[in-house]
CSV table of C-alpha atoms in Angstrom, one decimal:
chain,number,residue,atom,x,y,z
P,1,MET,CA,-105.2,63.0,-40.6
P,2,ALA,CA,-103.5,64.6,-43.8
P,3,PRO,CA,-105.6,64.7,-46.9
P,4,PRO,CA,-105.6,61.9,-49.3
P,5,LEU,CA,-102.9,62.5,-52.0
P,6,ASP,CA,-101.8,61.2,-55.3
P,7,ALA,CA,-99.3,62.0,-57.7
P,8,ASP,CA,-101.6,65.0,-59.1
P,9,SER,CA,-103.3,65.9,-56.1
P,10,GLN,CA,-103.2,69.7,-54.4
P,11,VAL,CA,-101.9,70.1,-51.0
P,12,ASP,CA,-103.2,72.6,-48.6
P,13,TYR,CA,-100.1,74.0,-46.8
P,14,SER,CA,-102.7,75.9,-43.9
P,15,GLY,CA,-102.1,74.9,-40.4
P,16,GLY,CA,-98.7,75.0,-38.4
P,17,ASP,CA,-95.4,74.7,-39.5
P,18,ARG,CA,-95.3,71.1,-38.2
P,19,GLN,CA,-98.3,69.9,-40.4
P,20,GLU,CA,-96.9,71.9,-43.4
P,21,SER,CA,-93.4,70.1,-42.9
P,22,GLY,CA,-95.4,66.7,-42.8
P,23,LEU,CA,-97.7,67.7,-45.7
P,24,HIS,CA,-94.7,68.5,-47.9
P,25,GLU,CA,-92.7,65.4,-47.3
P,26,TRP,CA,-96.0,63.5,-48.0
P,27,GLN,CA,-96.2,65.4,-51.6
P,28,SER,CA,-92.8,64.9,-52.3
P,29,VAL,CA,-93.2,61.1,-51.9
P,30,ALA,CA,-96.5,61.3,-53.7
P,31,ARG,CA,-94.8,62.9,-57.0
P,32,HIS,CA,-92.1,60.2,-57.3
P,33,ALA,CA,-92.3,58.5,-60.4
P,34,LEU,CA,-92.7,55.1,-58.3
P,35,PHE,CA,-96.1,56.2,-57.7
P,36,LYS,CA,-97.2,57.5,-60.5
P,37,GLY,CA,-100.5,57.0,-61.2
P,38,VAL,CA,-101.4,55.5,-57.9
P,39,PRO,CA,-104.2,56.8,-55.4
P,40,PHE,CA,-101.9,57.3,-52.3
P,41,ASP,CA,-104.2,57.0,-49.3
P,42,GLY,CA,-103.7,53.2,-49.4
P,43,LEU,CA,-99.9,53.2,-49.3
P,44,ARG,CA,-99.8,55.4,-45.8
P,45,PRO,CA,-99.3,52.3,-43.5
P,46,ILE,CA,-96.3,51.0,-45.7
P,47,LEU,CA,-94.4,54.3,-46.1
P,48,ALA,CA,-95.3,55.3,-42.6
P,49,ARG,CA,-92.7,52.4,-41.7
P,50,CYS,CA,-90.1,53.8,-44.4
P,51,ALA,CA,-87.6,56.6,-43.2
P,52,ILE,CA,-86.8,59.7,-45.0
P,53,GLN,CA,-82.6,60.2,-44.9
P,54,GLU,CA,-80.7,63.3,-45.6
P,55,LEU,CA,-77.5,63.0,-47.4
P,56,GLU,CA,-74.7,65.6,-47.3
P,57,ILE,CA,-72.6,66.4,-50.1
P,58,GLY,CA,-70.1,63.3,-50.7
P,59,GLN,CA,-71.6,61.0,-48.4
P,60,VAL,CA,-71.7,57.5,-49.9
P,61,LEU,CA,-75.0,56.1,-49.7
P,62,LEU,CA,-74.1,52.6,-51.3
P,63,ALA,CA,-70.6,51.0,-51.9
P,64,PRO,CA,-69.4,47.8,-53.4
P,65,GLY,CA,-69.8,44.7,-51.3
P,66,GLN,CA,-71.8,46.6,-49.0
P,67,ALA,CA,-75.1,44.6,-48.2
P,68,ASN,CA,-78.4,46.2,-48.8
P,69,ARG,CA,-81.9,45.2,-48.1
P,70,LYS,CA,-83.2,48.9,-49.3
P,71,LEU,CA,-84.7,50.3,-52.3
P,72,PHE,CA,-83.9,54.3,-52.0
P,73,LEU,CA,-86.5,56.4,-53.8
P,74,VAL,CA,-84.6,60.0,-54.5
P,75,LEU,CA,-87.1,62.9,-53.4
P,76,ASP,CA,-84.8,65.8,-54.4
P,77,GLY,CA,-81.0,66.5,-54.7
P,78,GLN,CA,-78.9,64.5,-56.9
P,79,LEU,CA,-76.9,61.2,-56.6
P,80,LYS,CA,-74.4,59.8,-58.4
P,81,ALA,CA,-73.4,56.2,-59.4
P,82,HIS,CA,-69.6,55.3,-60.0
P,83,ILE,CA,-69.3,52.0,-61.8
P,84,ASP,CA,-65.3,51.6,-61.3
P,85,HIS,CA,-64.4,53.4,-58.2
P,86,ILE,CA,-65.5,56.3,-56.1
P,87,ASP,CA,-63.3,59.1,-58.0
P,88,SER,CA,-64.0,58.1,-61.5
P,89,GLU,CA,-65.4,60.7,-63.8
P,90,GLU,CA,-67.5,57.8,-65.6
P,91,GLY,CA,-70.9,57.3,-64.0
P,92,PHE,CA,-74.5,58.6,-64.5
P,93,PHE,CA,-76.7,61.0,-62.2
P,94,ILE,CA,-79.8,59.8,-60.0
P,95,GLY,CA,-82.1,62.4,-59.5
P,96,PRO,CA,-85.4,63.3,-58.2
P,97,GLY,CA,-88.2,60.8,-59.1
P,98,GLU,CA,-85.5,57.8,-59.7
P,99,CYS,CA,-84.7,54.9,-57.6
P,100,THR,CA,-81.3,53.2,-56.4
P,101,GLY,CA,-80.2,50.1,-54.6
P,102,GLU,CA,-83.2,48.2,-56.7
P,103,ILE,CA,-80.2,45.5,-58.1
P,104,SER,CA,-79.2,44.4,-54.7
P,105,VAL,CA,-82.8,44.2,-53.2
P,106,ILE,CA,-83.8,42.0,-56.7
P,107,ASP,CA,-80.9,39.5,-56.4
P,108,SER,CA,-80.0,39.7,-52.8
P,109,LYS,CA,-76.4,40.4,-53.2
P,110,PRO,CA,-74.3,43.4,-52.5
P,111,ALA,CA,-74.2,46.5,-54.1
P,112,THR,CA,-71.7,46.7,-57.2
P,113,ALA,CA,-71.6,50.5,-57.6
P,114,PHE,CA,-70.6,53.6,-55.3
P,115,VAL,CA,-73.8,55.8,-55.2
P,116,VAL,CA,-72.4,59.1,-53.7
P,117,ALA,CA,-74.6,62.6,-52.8
P,118,GLU,CA,-73.8,65.3,-55.4
P,119,ALA,CA,-75.9,67.8,-54.1
P,120,THR,CA,-77.5,67.7,-50.7
P,121,SER,CA,-80.3,64.9,-50.9
P,122,ARG,CA,-83.1,63.4,-49.2
P,123,VAL,CA,-84.0,59.5,-50.2
P,124,LEU,CA,-87.0,57.2,-48.6
P,125,ALA,CA,-85.8,54.1,-47.8
P,126,VAL,CA,-88.0,51.2,-48.3
P,127,ALA,CA,-87.4,48.0,-46.9
P,128,GLU,CA,-87.3,45.2,-49.2
P,129,GLU,CA,-90.0,43.2,-47.4
P,130,ASP,CA,-92.3,46.7,-47.7
P,131,LEU,CA,-91.3,46.8,-51.3
P,132,TRP,CA,-92.2,43.1,-52.3
P,133,GLY,CA,-94.9,42.1,-49.8
P,134,GLY,CA,-96.3,45.5,-50.0
P,135,LEU,CA,-96.0,48.3,-52.7
P,136,LEU,CA,-95.2,45.5,-55.6
P,137,GLN,CA,-98.4,43.9,-54.8
P,138,HIS,CA,-100.0,47.0,-56.9
P,139,PRO,CA,-100.0,46.4,-60.2
P,140,ARG,CA,-99.3,50.0,-61.2
P,141,ILE,CA,-96.6,50.2,-58.9
P,142,ALA,CA,-94.8,47.0,-60.1
P,143,ARG,CA,-95.1,48.5,-64.0
P,144,ASN,CA,-93.7,51.5,-62.6
P,145,PHE,CA,-91.0,49.8,-61.0
P,146,MET,CA,-90.1,48.0,-63.9
P,147,GLN,CA,-89.9,51.2,-66.1
P,148,LEU,CA,-87.5,52.8,-63.5
P,149,PHE,CA,-85.4,49.6,-63.6
P,150,ALA,CA,-85.2,49.6,-67.2
P,151,GLU,CA,-84.2,53.2,-67.4
P,152,ARG,CA,-82.0,52.5,-64.9
P,153,PHE,CA,-80.3,49.5,-66.8
P,154,ARG,CA,-80.4,51.5,-70.1
P,155,ALA,CA,-78.4,54.1,-68.3
P,156,ARG,CA,-75.7,51.4,-67.0
P,157,THR,CA,-75.6,50.1,-70.4
P,158,ARG,CA,-74.6,53.7,-71.9
P,159,VAL,CA,-71.8,53.9,-69.4
P,160,MET,CA,-70.5,50.6,-69.9
P,161,GLN,CA,-70.7,50.9,-73.4
P,162,LYS,CA,-68.8,54.3,-73.3
P,163,ALA,CA,-66.2,53.2,-71.4
P,164,LEU,CA,-65.6,49.9,-73.8
P,165,GLU,CA,-65.7,52.3,-76.5
P,166,GLN,CA,-62.9,54.3,-74.6
P,167,GLN,CA,-60.9,51.3,-73.5
P,168,LEU,CA,-60.9,49.9,-77.5
P,169,ARG,CA,-60.0,53.7,-78.7
P,170,PHE,CA,-56.8,53.5,-76.2
P,171,GLU,CA,-55.9,50.1,-77.4
P,172,HIS,CA,-56.2,51.2,-80.8
P,173,MET,CA,-54.3,54.2,-80.2
P,174,GLN,CA,-51.4,52.2,-78.1
P,175,LYS,CA,-51.2,49.9,-81.2
P,176,GLU,CA,-50.8,53.1,-83.3
P,177,LEU,CA,-48.1,54.5,-81.1
P,178,ALA,CA,-46.2,51.1,-81.0
P,179,ILE,CA,-46.0,51.2,-84.7
P,180,ALA,CA,-44.9,54.8,-84.5
P,181,GLN,CA,-42.4,54.1,-82.1
P,182,GLU,CA,-41.2,51.0,-84.3
P,183,ILE,CA,-40.7,53.3,-87.5
P,184,GLN,CA,-38.9,56.1,-85.4
P,185,LEU,CA,-36.2,53.9,-84.0
P,186,GLY,CA,-36.0,51.8,-86.9
P,187,MET,CA,-34.7,55.4,-88.4
P,188,LEU,CA,-32.0,55.2,-86.1
P,189,PRO,CA,-28.9,53.2,-87.3
P,190,HIS,CA,-28.7,49.9,-84.6
P,191,ASP,CA,-26.0,47.8,-86.7
P,192,LEU,CA,-23.6,50.4,-86.1
P,193,ASP,CA,-20.6,48.4,-88.0
P,194,LEU,CA,-20.7,50.7,-90.9
P,195,ASP,CA,-17.3,49.8,-92.1
P,196,LEU,CA,-15.6,51.7,-89.7
P,197,GLY,CA,-12.9,50.1,-89.8
P,198,PRO,CA,-10.0,49.5,-86.9
P,199,GLU,CA,-9.7,52.8,-86.0
P,200,ILE,CA,-12.9,53.7,-84.6
P,201,ASP,CA,-15.2,51.8,-81.8
P,202,LEU,CA,-18.9,52.9,-81.4
P,203,ALA,CA,-22.0,52.2,-79.3
P,204,ALA,CA,-25.2,53.6,-78.9
P,205,GLU,CA,-28.1,53.5,-76.5
P,206,ILE,CA,-31.7,55.0,-76.5
P,207,MET,CA,-34.1,54.1,-73.8
P,208,PRO,CA,-37.4,56.5,-74.6
P,209,ALA,CA,-39.3,57.7,-71.3
P,210,SER,CA,-43.0,56.9,-73.7
P,211,LEU,CA,-43.9,55.1,-76.8
P,212,VAL,CA,-42.5,58.0,-78.8
P,213,GLY,CA,-39.9,60.7,-78.0
P,214,GLY,CA,-37.8,63.2,-79.2
P,215,ASP,CA,-34.4,61.9,-78.9
P,216,PHE,CA,-32.3,60.7,-81.3
P,217,TYR,CA,-28.6,60.0,-82.9
P,218,ASP,CA,-27.0,59.2,-86.0
P,219,VAL,CA,-24.1,58.0,-87.6
P,220,ILE,CA,-23.8,58.8,-91.1
P,221,PRO,CA,-20.4,57.9,-93.5
P,222,MET,CA,-18.9,60.5,-95.7
P,223,PRO,CA,-16.6,59.2,-97.7
P,224,PRO,CA,-13.8,58.4,-98.3
P,225,ASP,CA,-12.6,58.6,-94.5
P,226,GLU,CA,-14.8,60.5,-92.4
P,227,TYR,CA,-18.1,60.2,-90.4
P,228,GLY,CA,-20.9,62.2,-89.1
P,229,VAL,CA,-22.3,61.4,-85.4
P,230,ALA,CA,-24.9,63.2,-84.4
P,231,ILE,CA,-27.2,63.3,-81.0
P,232,GLY,CA,-30.1,65.7,-80.3
P,233,ASP,CA,-32.8,66.2,-78.0
P,234,VAL,CA,-36.5,67.5,-79.8
P,235,SER,CA,-38.6,69.9,-77.2
P,236,GLY,CA,-41.7,68.3,-75.9
P,237,LYS,CA,-43.0,64.8,-75.6
P,238,GLY,CA,-45.0,62.2,-77.5
P,239,VAL,CA,-46.1,62.2,-81.3
P,240,PRO,CA,-45.2,66.1,-82.0
P,241,ALA,CA,-41.7,65.5,-80.8
P,242,ALA,CA,-41.1,62.4,-82.7
P,243,LEU,CA,-42.5,64.2,-85.8
P,244,PHE,CA,-40.2,66.8,-85.2
P,245,MET,CA,-37.6,64.6,-84.7
P,246,VAL,CA,-37.8,62.6,-88.2
P,247,ARG,CA,-37.8,65.9,-90.0
P,248,THR,CA,-34.6,66.9,-87.9
P,249,LEU,CA,-32.8,63.8,-88.7
P,250,THR,CA,-33.8,63.8,-92.4
P,251,LEU,CA,-32.6,67.2,-92.8
P,252,LEU,CA,-29.4,66.7,-91.4
P,253,ARG,CA,-28.7,63.5,-93.1
P,254,THR,CA,-29.1,65.3,-96.3
P,255,GLU,CA,-27.0,68.4,-95.2
P,256,LEU,CA,-24.2,66.5,-94.3
P,257,LEU,CA,-23.9,64.7,-97.0
P,258,LYS,CA,-23.6,67.7,-99.2
P,259,SER,CA,-20.3,69.0,-100.1
P,260,GLN,CA,-20.0,72.4,-97.9
P,261,PRO,CA,-19.0,73.3,-94.4
P,262,LEU,CA,-20.0,71.6,-91.3
P,263,GLU,CA,-21.4,75.4,-89.7
P,264,ASP,CA,-23.3,75.6,-93.4
P,265,ALA,CA,-24.8,72.3,-93.1
P,266,LEU,CA,-26.0,73.1,-89.6
P,267,ARG,CA,-27.2,76.6,-90.7
P,268,ASN,CA,-29.4,75.0,-93.4
P,269,VAL,CA,-30.8,72.7,-91.3
P,270,ASN,CA,-32.0,75.6,-88.7
P,271,LEU,CA,-33.2,77.3,-91.7
P,272,ARG,CA,-35.6,74.9,-93.1
P,273,LEU,CA,-36.4,73.7,-89.3
P,274,CYS,CA,-37.6,77.4,-88.7
P,275,GLU,CA,-40.1,77.1,-92.0
P,276,GLU,CA,-43.8,76.3,-91.2
P,277,ASN,CA,-43.0,75.9,-87.5
P,278,ALA,CA,-46.2,77.2,-86.2
P,279,ALA,CA,-46.0,75.4,-82.9
P,280,SER,CA,-42.7,76.8,-82.1
P,281,MET,CA,-40.7,73.3,-81.6
P,282,PHE,CA,-37.1,72.9,-81.4
P,283,ALA,CA,-34.0,71.1,-80.8
P,284,THR,CA,-30.9,70.9,-79.4
P,285,LEU,CA,-27.9,69.1,-81.2
P,286,ILE,CA,-24.4,68.1,-81.4
P,287,VAL,CA,-22.7,67.0,-84.7
P,288,ALA,CA,-19.4,65.9,-84.7
P,289,ILE,CA,-17.4,65.1,-87.8
P,290,VAL,CA,-14.3,62.5,-87.4
P,291,ASN,CA,-11.6,61.5,-89.9
P,292,LYS,CA,-10.7,57.9,-89.3
P,293,SER,CA,-7.5,58.3,-90.8
P,294,THR,CA,-5.9,61.4,-89.1
P,295,GLY,CA,-7.9,61.6,-85.8
P,296,GLN,CA,-9.2,65.2,-86.8
P,297,LEU,CA,-12.4,66.0,-84.8
P,298,ARG,CA,-14.8,68.9,-86.1
P,299,TYR,CA,-18.0,69.7,-84.1
P,300,VAL,CA,-20.6,71.9,-83.3
P,301,ASN,CA,-23.3,72.3,-80.7
P,302,ALA,CA,-26.8,73.9,-80.9
P,303,GLY,CA,-27.6,74.2,-77.4
P,304,HIS,CA,-26.7,70.9,-76.3
P,305,ASP,CA,-25.2,69.4,-73.3
P,306,PRO,CA,-21.5,69.7,-73.7
P,307,VAL,CA,-19.6,66.3,-75.2
P,308,LEU,CA,-17.6,64.6,-72.5
P,309,PHE,CA,-14.0,64.1,-73.6
P,310,GLY,CA,-11.4,61.1,-71.9
P,311,GLU,CA,-8.2,61.8,-73.0
P,312,ARG,CA,-6.6,57.9,-73.6
P,313,GLY,CA,-10.2,57.1,-71.8
P,314,ARG,CA,-9.2,59.1,-68.8
P,315,ASP,CA,-10.3,62.0,-66.8
P,316,TYR,CA,-13.4,62.7,-68.3
P,317,ARG,CA,-14.5,66.5,-68.9
P,318,PRO,CA,-16.7,68.6,-71.0
P,319,LEU,CA,-15.4,70.1,-73.9
P,320,PRO,CA,-15.8,74.0,-73.9
P,321,PRO,CA,-19.4,74.1,-76.4
P,322,PRO,CA,-18.3,76.4,-79.4
P,323,SER,CA,-21.2,79.0,-80.2
P,324,GLY,CA,-24.3,77.8,-81.5
P,325,ILE,CA,-28.2,78.3,-80.4
P,326,LEU,CA,-31.0,75.7,-80.4
P,327,ILE,CA,-31.8,74.9,-83.9
P,328,GLY,CA,-35.5,75.6,-85.3
P,329,LEU,CA,-36.5,79.0,-83.1
P,330,ASP,CA,-34.0,81.6,-84.9
P,331,GLU,CA,-33.5,82.1,-88.8
P,332,THR,CA,-30.7,84.4,-88.5
P,333,ALA,CA,-28.6,81.6,-86.2
P,334,THR,CA,-25.2,80.9,-87.3
P,335,TYR,CA,-22.8,78.0,-85.7
P,336,VAL,CA,-19.2,78.0,-85.2
P,337,VAL,CA,-17.0,74.9,-85.6
P,338,GLU,CA,-14.4,73.8,-83.0
P,339,SER,CA,-11.4,71.2,-83.8
P,340,LEU,CA,-9.5,68.7,-82.1
P,341,THR,CA,-7.1,65.8,-83.0
P,342,LEU,CA,-8.0,62.6,-81.6
P,343,ARG,CA,-5.1,60.0,-80.4
P,344,GLU,CA,-5.0,56.7,-79.6
P,345,GLN,CA,-7.7,55.7,-76.9
P,346,ASP,CA,-9.2,59.1,-76.6
P,347,VAL,CA,-13.0,58.6,-75.8
P,348,LEU,CA,-16.1,60.8,-76.9
P,349,VAL,CA,-19.2,60.8,-75.0
P,350,LEU,CA,-22.5,62.2,-76.6
P,351,TYR,CA,-25.5,62.1,-74.1
P,352,THR,CA,-29.0,63.6,-73.6
P,353,ASP,CA,-30.5,65.4,-70.7
P,354,GLY,CA,-32.2,62.2,-69.8
P,355,VAL,CA,-28.8,61.1,-68.1
P,356,THR,CA,-27.7,63.6,-66.4
P,357,GLU,CA,-31.3,64.3,-65.5
P,358,ALA,CA,-32.8,61.2,-64.3
P,359,MET,CA,-34.1,61.1,-60.6
P,360,ASP,CA,-34.6,58.8,-58.4
P,361,ARG,CA,-37.7,58.1,-56.0
P,362,GLU,CA,-36.6,60.9,-54.2
P,363,HIS,CA,-36.4,63.6,-56.9
P,364,ARG,CA,-32.5,63.8,-56.9
P,365,LEU,CA,-30.9,64.1,-60.0
P,366,PHE,CA,-28.3,61.5,-61.5
P,367,THR,CA,-25.9,64.8,-62.4
P,368,LEU,CA,-23.0,65.3,-64.8
P,369,ASP,CA,-20.6,64.3,-61.7
P,370,ARG,CA,-22.2,61.1,-61.1
P,371,LEU,CA,-21.6,60.5,-65.1
P,372,THR,CA,-18.0,61.3,-65.4
P,373,ALA,CA,-17.7,59.1,-62.0
P,374,CYS,CA,-19.1,56.3,-63.7
P,375,LEU,CA,-16.7,56.7,-67.1
P,376,ASN,CA,-13.7,57.4,-64.9
P,377,ALA,CA,-14.4,54.4,-62.7
P,378,ARG,CA,-14.0,52.3,-66.4
P,379,ARG,CA,-11.0,53.7,-68.0
P,380,ALA,CA,-10.2,50.3,-70.2
P,381,GLY,CA,-12.8,48.8,-72.5
P,382,SER,CA,-15.1,48.9,-75.2
P,383,ALA,CA,-17.4,51.5,-76.3
P,384,GLN,CA,-20.0,49.3,-75.8
P,385,GLY,CA,-18.9,48.5,-72.4
P,386,LEU,CA,-19.0,51.9,-71.4
P,387,ALA,CA,-22.1,52.8,-72.7
P,388,ASP,CA,-23.6,49.6,-70.9
P,389,ALA,CA,-21.9,50.9,-67.5
P,390,VAL,CA,-23.6,54.0,-68.0
P,391,THR,CA,-27.1,52.6,-68.4
P,392,VAL,CA,-26.9,50.3,-65.4
P,393,ALA,CA,-25.7,53.1,-63.3
P,394,VAL,CA,-28.6,55.2,-64.6
P,395,LYS,CA,-30.7,52.0,-63.8
P,396,THR,CA,-29.4,51.5,-60.2
P,397,PHE,CA,-29.7,55.0,-59.6
P,398,SER,CA,-33.2,55.6,-60.6
P,399,ALA,CA,-34.3,52.1,-58.5
P,400,GLY,CA,-37.4,51.7,-60.5
P,401,ALA,CA,-38.8,55.7,-60.3
P,402,ALA,CA,-40.3,56.1,-63.8
P,403,PRO,CA,-38.0,57.7,-66.4
P,404,SER,CA,-39.0,61.4,-66.4
P,405,ASP,CA,-37.3,62.0,-70.1
P,406,ASP,CA,-35.7,59.9,-73.0
P,407,LEU,CA,-32.2,58.6,-72.2
P,408,THR,CA,-29.7,58.4,-75.0
P,409,LEU,CA,-26.0,57.8,-75.3
P,410,VAL,CA,-23.5,57.7,-78.2
P,411,VAL,CA,-19.6,56.2,-77.3
P,412,LEU,CA,-16.8,57.0,-79.5
P,413,ARG,CA,-13.5,55.4,-79.0
P,414,PHE,CA,-10.8,56.2,-81.3
P,415,LEU,CA,-8.4,53.5,-81.6
P,416,GLY,CA,-5.6,55.2,-83.9
P,417,THR,CA,-4.5,54.8,-87.4
């Protein structure tokens, strides 16, 4: 017979391997916090009926909805309880001297969390009849059990409190981003009836891929007869892109309203964006200035997708992009202006790569060919009709796939003088 044991007793390991193994198991059980301060000899008949289970890494001991009628005492190793789902990073560890399964044993209901072995572990499985009818009849064990239960309750409360705080922070962040989106989109012109007169028909669409993004467009009256039309795409996503977009838009409006050549205006915007740009952010940009009286078009392209030109609203083709690199990267960059005279019913389409690079569920791109085909299929109609046709075509092609980038589109139809 093995010598008497309690939580603080010493064990004589002399004897054969089998005896040593058995004594070691008894010692690991005796040292569990449930039996702290309890003479161990009287517990042997009960614990002899309890099996020691060995768990491999990743093995699930308990799962939500699983019926459980056992208290598991962790002898060595480490378990982790996941409250929401098995792959969650949130949860709490259960180490030697602790227990699990106590909730379902107490309320006779299925388990409510995943309990998974984080390391090779051993647990002693105590059946509920042995717990209630045997172990907990001992006042000291009952007190130890309540202490373990209280500690576990506190641990779960801390996890739930942390999860709640994270949820509240997330909701607060979402509200702030929604406000940021309202402010950002509020900077863009929505009412494009800017006294353009009967000579110009204009429409614009923007669909951010997230709450805040880096795409933008603008329409700037330049008295007496000119209008500046711009479209751009800032590098990156989220709040940094939105802030850089606001800065770019503000500088562009300021420079275009000065009495200076278009190439100088863009060069000045680039210089200012290069200043204090530690994050090395940049933007692509097209600026086109249209004289509504003469139909003269002047435009610059800073690394953006080329303007699509539809002569009399037909046979859309890319206009050759004038020389110019991205804005915000090189202080020495210069920009070349190209010109074109618009005739009645000529159409200009400015777009960001969120249109041509929109993807379907198989990750195929919408492409420039599909865009031009869509425009050519609708040879007559308003600028808004063309913009609507493109956005519908992109949505249909994407077939519910999440947008990978912002989508922005500006359509200008010249109606003549």
